Short mmCIF file of C-alpha atoms in Angstrom, two decimals:
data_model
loop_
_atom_site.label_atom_id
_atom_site.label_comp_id
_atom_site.label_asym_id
_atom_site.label_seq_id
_atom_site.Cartn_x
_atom_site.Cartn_y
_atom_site.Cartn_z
CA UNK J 1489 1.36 13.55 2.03
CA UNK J 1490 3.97 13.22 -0.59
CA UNK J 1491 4.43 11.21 -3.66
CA UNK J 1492 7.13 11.03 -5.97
CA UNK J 1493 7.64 10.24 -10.13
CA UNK J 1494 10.64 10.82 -12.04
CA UNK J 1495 12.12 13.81 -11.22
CA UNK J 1496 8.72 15.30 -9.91
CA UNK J 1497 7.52 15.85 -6.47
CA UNK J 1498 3.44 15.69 -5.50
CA UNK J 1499 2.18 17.23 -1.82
CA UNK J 1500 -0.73 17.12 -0.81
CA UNK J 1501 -1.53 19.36 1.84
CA UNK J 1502 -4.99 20.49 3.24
CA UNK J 1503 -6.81 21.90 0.51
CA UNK J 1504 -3.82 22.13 -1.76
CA UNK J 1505 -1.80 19.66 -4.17
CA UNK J 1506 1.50 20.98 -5.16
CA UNK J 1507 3.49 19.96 -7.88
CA UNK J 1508 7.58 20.70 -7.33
CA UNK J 1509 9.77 19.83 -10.67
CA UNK J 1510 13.59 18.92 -10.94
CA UNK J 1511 14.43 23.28 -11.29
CA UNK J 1512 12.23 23.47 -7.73
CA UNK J 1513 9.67 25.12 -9.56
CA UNK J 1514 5.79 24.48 -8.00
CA UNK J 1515 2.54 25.26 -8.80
CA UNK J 1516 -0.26 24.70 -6.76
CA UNK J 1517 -4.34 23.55 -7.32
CA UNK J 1518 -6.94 23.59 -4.90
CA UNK J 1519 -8.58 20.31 -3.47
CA UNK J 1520 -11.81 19.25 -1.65
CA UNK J 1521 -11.25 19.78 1.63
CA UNK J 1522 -10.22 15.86 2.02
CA UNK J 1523 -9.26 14.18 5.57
CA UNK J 1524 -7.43 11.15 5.58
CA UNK J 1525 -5.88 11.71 1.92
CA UNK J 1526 -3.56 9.50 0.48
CA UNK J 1527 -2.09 9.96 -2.24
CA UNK J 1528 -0.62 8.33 -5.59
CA UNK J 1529 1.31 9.36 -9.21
CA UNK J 1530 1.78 7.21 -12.23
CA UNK J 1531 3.70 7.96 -15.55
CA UNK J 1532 0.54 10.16 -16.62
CA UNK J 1533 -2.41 10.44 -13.97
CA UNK J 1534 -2.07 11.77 -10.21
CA UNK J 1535 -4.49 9.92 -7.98
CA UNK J 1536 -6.00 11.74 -4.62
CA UNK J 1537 -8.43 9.86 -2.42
CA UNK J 1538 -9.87 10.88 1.05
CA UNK J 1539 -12.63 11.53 3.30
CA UNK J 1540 -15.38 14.32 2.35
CA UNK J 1541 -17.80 14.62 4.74
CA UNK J 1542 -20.04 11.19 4.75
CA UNK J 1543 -17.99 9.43 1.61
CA UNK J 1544 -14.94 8.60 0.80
CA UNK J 1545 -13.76 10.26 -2.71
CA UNK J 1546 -11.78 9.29 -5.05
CA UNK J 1547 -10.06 11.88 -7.50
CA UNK J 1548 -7.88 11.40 -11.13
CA UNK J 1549 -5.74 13.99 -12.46
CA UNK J 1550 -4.00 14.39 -15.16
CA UNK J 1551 -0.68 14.66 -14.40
CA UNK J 1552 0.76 16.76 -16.97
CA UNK J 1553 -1.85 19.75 -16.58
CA UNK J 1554 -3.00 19.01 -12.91
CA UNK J 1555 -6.53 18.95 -14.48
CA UNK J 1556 -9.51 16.79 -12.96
CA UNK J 1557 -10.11 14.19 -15.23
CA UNK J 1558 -13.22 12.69 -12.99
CA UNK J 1559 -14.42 12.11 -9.19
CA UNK J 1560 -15.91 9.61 -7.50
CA UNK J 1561 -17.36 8.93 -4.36
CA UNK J 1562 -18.29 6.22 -2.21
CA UNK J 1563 -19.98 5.19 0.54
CA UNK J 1564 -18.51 5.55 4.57
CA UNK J 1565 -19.53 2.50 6.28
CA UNK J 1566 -19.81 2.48 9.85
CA UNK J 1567 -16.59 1.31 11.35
CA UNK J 1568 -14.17 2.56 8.71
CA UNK J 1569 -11.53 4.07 9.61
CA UNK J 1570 -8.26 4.08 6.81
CA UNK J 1571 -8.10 3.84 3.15
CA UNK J 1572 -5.15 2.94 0.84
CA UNK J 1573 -5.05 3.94 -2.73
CA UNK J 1574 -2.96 1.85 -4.86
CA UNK J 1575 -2.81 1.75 -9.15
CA UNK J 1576 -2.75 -2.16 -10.08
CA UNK J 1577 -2.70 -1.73 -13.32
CA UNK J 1578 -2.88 0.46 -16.30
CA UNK J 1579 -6.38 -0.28 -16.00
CA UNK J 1580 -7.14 -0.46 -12.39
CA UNK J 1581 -6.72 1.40 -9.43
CA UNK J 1582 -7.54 -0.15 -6.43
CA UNK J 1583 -9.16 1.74 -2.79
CA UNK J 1584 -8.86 -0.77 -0.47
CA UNK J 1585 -10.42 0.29 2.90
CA UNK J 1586 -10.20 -1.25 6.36
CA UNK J 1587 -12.22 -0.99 9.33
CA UNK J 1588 -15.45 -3.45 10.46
CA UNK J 1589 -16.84 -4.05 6.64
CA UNK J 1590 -13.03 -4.14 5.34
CA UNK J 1591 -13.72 -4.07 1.54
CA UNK J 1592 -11.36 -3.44 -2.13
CA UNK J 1593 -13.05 -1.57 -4.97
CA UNK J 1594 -11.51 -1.94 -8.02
CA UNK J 1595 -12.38 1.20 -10.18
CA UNK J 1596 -11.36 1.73 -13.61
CA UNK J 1597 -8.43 4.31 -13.80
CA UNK J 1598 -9.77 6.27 -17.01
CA UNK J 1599 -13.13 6.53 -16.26
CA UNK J 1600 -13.74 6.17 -12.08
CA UNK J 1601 -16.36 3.28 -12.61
CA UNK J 1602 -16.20 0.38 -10.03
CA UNK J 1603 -15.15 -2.84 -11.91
CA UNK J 1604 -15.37 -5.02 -9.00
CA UNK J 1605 -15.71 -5.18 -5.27
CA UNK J 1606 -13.80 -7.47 -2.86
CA UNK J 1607 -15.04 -7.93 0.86
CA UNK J 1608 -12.65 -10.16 2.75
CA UNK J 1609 -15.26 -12.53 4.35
CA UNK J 1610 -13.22 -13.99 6.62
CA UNK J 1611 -13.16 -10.80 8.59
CA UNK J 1612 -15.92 -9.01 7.84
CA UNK J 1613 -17.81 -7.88 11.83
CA UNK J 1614 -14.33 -7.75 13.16
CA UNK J 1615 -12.13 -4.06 13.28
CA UNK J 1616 -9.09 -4.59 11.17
CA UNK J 1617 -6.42 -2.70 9.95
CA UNK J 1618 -4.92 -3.20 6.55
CA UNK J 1619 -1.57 -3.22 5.55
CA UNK J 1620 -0.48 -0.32 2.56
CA UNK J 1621 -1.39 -2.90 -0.38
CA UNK J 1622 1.42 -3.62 -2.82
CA UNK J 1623 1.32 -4.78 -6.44
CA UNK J 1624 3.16 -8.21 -7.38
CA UNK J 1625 5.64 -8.84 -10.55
CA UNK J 1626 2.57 -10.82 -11.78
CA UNK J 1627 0.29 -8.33 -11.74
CA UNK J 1628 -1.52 -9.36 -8.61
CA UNK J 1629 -2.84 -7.19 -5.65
CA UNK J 1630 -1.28 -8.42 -2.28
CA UNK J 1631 -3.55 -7.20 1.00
CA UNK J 1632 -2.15 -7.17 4.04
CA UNK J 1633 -4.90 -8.26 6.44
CA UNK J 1634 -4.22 -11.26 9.38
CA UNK J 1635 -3.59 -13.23 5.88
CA UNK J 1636 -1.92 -12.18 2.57
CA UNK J 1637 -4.61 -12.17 -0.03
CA UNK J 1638 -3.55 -11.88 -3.84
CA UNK J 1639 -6.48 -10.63 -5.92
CA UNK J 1640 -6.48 -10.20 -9.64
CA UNK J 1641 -6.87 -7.02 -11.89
CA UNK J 1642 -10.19 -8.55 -11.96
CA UNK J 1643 -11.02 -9.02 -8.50
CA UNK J 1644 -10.73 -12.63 -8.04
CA UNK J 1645 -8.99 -13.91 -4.99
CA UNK J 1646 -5.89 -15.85 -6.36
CA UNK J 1647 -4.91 -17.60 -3.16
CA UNK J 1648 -5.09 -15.95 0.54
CA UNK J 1649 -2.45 -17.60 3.40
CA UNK J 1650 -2.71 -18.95 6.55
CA UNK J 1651 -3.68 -16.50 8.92
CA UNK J 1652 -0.55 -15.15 10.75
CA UNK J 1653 -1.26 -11.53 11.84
CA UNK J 1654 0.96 -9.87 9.04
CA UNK J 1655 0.56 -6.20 8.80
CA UNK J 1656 3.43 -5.25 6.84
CA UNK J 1657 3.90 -6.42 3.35
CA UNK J 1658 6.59 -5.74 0.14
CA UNK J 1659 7.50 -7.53 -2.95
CA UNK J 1660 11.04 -7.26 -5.13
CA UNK J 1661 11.60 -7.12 -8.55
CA UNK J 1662 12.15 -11.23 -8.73
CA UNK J 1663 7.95 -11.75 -7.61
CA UNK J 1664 9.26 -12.32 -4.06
CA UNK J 1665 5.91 -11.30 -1.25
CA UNK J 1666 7.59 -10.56 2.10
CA UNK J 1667 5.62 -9.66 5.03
CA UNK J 1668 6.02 -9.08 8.89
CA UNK J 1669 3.90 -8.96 11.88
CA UNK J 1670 6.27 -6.37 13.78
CA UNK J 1671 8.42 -9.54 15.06
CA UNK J 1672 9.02 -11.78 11.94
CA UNK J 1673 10.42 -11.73 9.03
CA UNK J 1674 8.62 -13.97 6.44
CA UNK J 1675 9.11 -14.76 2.63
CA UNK J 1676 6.15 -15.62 0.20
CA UNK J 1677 6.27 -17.15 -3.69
CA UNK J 1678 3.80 -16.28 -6.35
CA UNK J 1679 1.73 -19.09 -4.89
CA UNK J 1680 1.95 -18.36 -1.50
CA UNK J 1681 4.23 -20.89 0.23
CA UNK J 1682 5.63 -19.47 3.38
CA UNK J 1683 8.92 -19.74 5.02
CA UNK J 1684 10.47 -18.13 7.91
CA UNK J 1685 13.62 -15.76 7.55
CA UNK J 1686 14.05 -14.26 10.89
CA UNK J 1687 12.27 -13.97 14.41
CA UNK J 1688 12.82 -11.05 16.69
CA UNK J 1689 12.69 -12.13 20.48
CA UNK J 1690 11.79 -8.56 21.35
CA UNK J 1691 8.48 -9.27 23.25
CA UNK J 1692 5.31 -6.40 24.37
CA UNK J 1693 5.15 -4.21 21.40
CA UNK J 1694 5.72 -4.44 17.82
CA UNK J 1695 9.04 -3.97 17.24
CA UNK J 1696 9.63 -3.11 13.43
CA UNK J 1697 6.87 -0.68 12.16
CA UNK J 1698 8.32 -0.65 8.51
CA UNK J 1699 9.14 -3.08 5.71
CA UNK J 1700 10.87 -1.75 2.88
CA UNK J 1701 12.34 -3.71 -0.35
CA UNK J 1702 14.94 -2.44 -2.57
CA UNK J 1703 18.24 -2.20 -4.09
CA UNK J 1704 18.55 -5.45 -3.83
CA UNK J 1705 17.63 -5.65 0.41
CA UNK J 1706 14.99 -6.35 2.65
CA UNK J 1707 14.67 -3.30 5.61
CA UNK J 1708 12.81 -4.00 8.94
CA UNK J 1709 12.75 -0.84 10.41
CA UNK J 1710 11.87 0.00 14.26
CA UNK J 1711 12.51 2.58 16.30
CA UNK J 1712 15.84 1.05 18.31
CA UNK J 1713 16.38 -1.30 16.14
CA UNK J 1714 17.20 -1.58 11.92
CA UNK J 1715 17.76 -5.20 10.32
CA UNK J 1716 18.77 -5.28 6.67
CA UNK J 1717 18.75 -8.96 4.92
CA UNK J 1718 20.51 -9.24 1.61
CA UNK J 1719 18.36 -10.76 -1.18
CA UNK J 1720 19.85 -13.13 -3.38
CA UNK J 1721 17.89 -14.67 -6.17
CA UNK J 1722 14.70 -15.65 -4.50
CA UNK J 1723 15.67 -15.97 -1.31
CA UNK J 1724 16.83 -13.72 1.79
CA UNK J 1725 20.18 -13.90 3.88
CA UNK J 1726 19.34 -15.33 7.43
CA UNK J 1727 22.17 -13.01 8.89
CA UNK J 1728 21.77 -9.44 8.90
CA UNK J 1729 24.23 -7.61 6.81
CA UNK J 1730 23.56 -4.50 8.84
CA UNK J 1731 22.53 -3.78 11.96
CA UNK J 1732 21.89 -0.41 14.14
CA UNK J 1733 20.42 0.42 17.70
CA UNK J 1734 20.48 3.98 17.03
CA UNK J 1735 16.35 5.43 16.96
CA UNK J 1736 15.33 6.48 13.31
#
C-alpha cells in the first residue's frame, strides 16, 4: 500500500512502513502486524488503519519523525469485511467500514477519540461494499454506498441520493460529485441533483472499475476500455476526448 505527499513516498508493507524522500533515501518502522491496511498522509500526520486480530485499529503518526502519536481500536462486527481511511478535515479522520453493519466513525485526528458514529440505516442487515470515500470542496464526506451520502465533519447526514447502485465516486476542484456504477457516468452538485453524462451499453460485468478526476478530466477506466470527458466549468463533455481499447 502506497501513499504519496509532496515529494515523499509512504509503503506500507507487512509489518513495515517505509518512508522514501525526493534523494530516494528510506527509512523504515515496524508496524502491528495489520491485514487489510490502508493507508493515508497529510501535510503533518501519517495515518495506518487495519485489521489486528478481533479489531480493527487505527494508528497516527507523526509524519516528520515516523513516531506513534496514539492507537485506537475498534470493534470487528460480524460481516465486515473492508475499511477505508479517509482525513475530512484538519480535525477529523474518518474509518468508514462496509460489510452487514456498514458504519463511519468519525475520530478526532489529534487525539484518536470517536466524535461521532454514522450507520447507514437504509442498509444496515444487507452485505455492502463501499466505495473509497472522498472529501467535497465544502468540506463534506461523500460515501459511496447504492446512494451517495454527504455527511458533515460532524456526522450529520447532509443529503443522501436516490439509490442507483454507484460504487465509484470523485469530486473536482469546482465541488463537482461524480460517480459510476461500472456502466454510467453521472454528475452530482453540492446538493445532490443528478444528471446523466454517459451510458456504456457494455452489458454482464462492470465495465469501468476506476473513476479518477483531475487535471481538469474525468477518467473511467476498465480493462478494454478508457473514456476521458473534459470538464468545463461545472459540467462534463458528453463526447469523449479520448478513447483507447488497449487493456491497462
Amino acid at each position: 500500500l502506497v501513499a504519496t505527499r509532496g515529494q515523499e513516498i509512504f509503503v506500507q508493507s507487512g509489518r513495515d512502513l517505509l518512508r522514501i524522500d525526493e534523494h530516494s533515501h528510506s527509512r523504515k518502522i515496524p508496524l502491528p502486524a495489520i491485514t487489510q491496511a490502508t493507508i493515508h498522509a497529510t501535510e503533518t500526520t501519517i495515518f495506518v488503519a487495519g485489521r489486528l486480530g478481533s479489531e480493527w485499529v487505527v494508528s497516527s503518526l507523526e509524519r516528520s519523525t515516523l513516531t506513534s502519536r496514539w492507537s485506537r481500536k475498534l470493534p470487528i462486527a460480524e460481516g465486515d469485511h473492508a475499511i477505508w481511511l479517509t482525513p475530512q478535515s484538519a480535525e477529523v479522520v474518518t474509518l468508514a467500514i462496509s460489510g452487514l453493519r456498514t458504519r463511519i466513525y468519525g475520530i478526532t485526528a489529534g487525539t484518536g477519540v470517536t466524535r461521532w458514529l454514522y450507520r447507514l440505516p437504509e442498509l444496515q442487515g444487507r452485505q455492502v461494499i463501499l466505495g473509497r470515500p472522498v472529501v467535497a470542496k465544502n468540506g463534506a464526506l461523500i460515501v459511496a454506498a447504492e446512494s451517495i451520502y454527504a455527511l458533515s465533519a460532524e456526522g450529520h447526514l447532509l443529503w443522501r441520493s436516490a439509490p442507483f447502485g454507484v460504487r465509484l465516486v470523485a469530486t473536482c476542484a469546482n465541488g463537482t460529485i461524480f460517480a459510476s456504477d461500472g456502466h454510467h457516468l453521472w454528475e452530482l452538485d453540492g446538493a445532490g441533483a443528478i444528471r446523466t453524462v454517459y451510458r456504456s451499453f457494455e452489458h454482464g460485468r462492470d465495465h469501468f472499475s476506476q473513476l479518477v478526476v483531475g487535471n481538469g478530466e474525468v477518467v473511467l477506466r476498465g480493462v478494454s476500455e478508457i473514456r476521458v470527458f473534459r470538464i468545463s466549468g461545472i459540467t462534463a463533455a458528453r463526447t469523449p476526448v479520448a478513447f483507447a481499447r488497449d487493456p491497462l
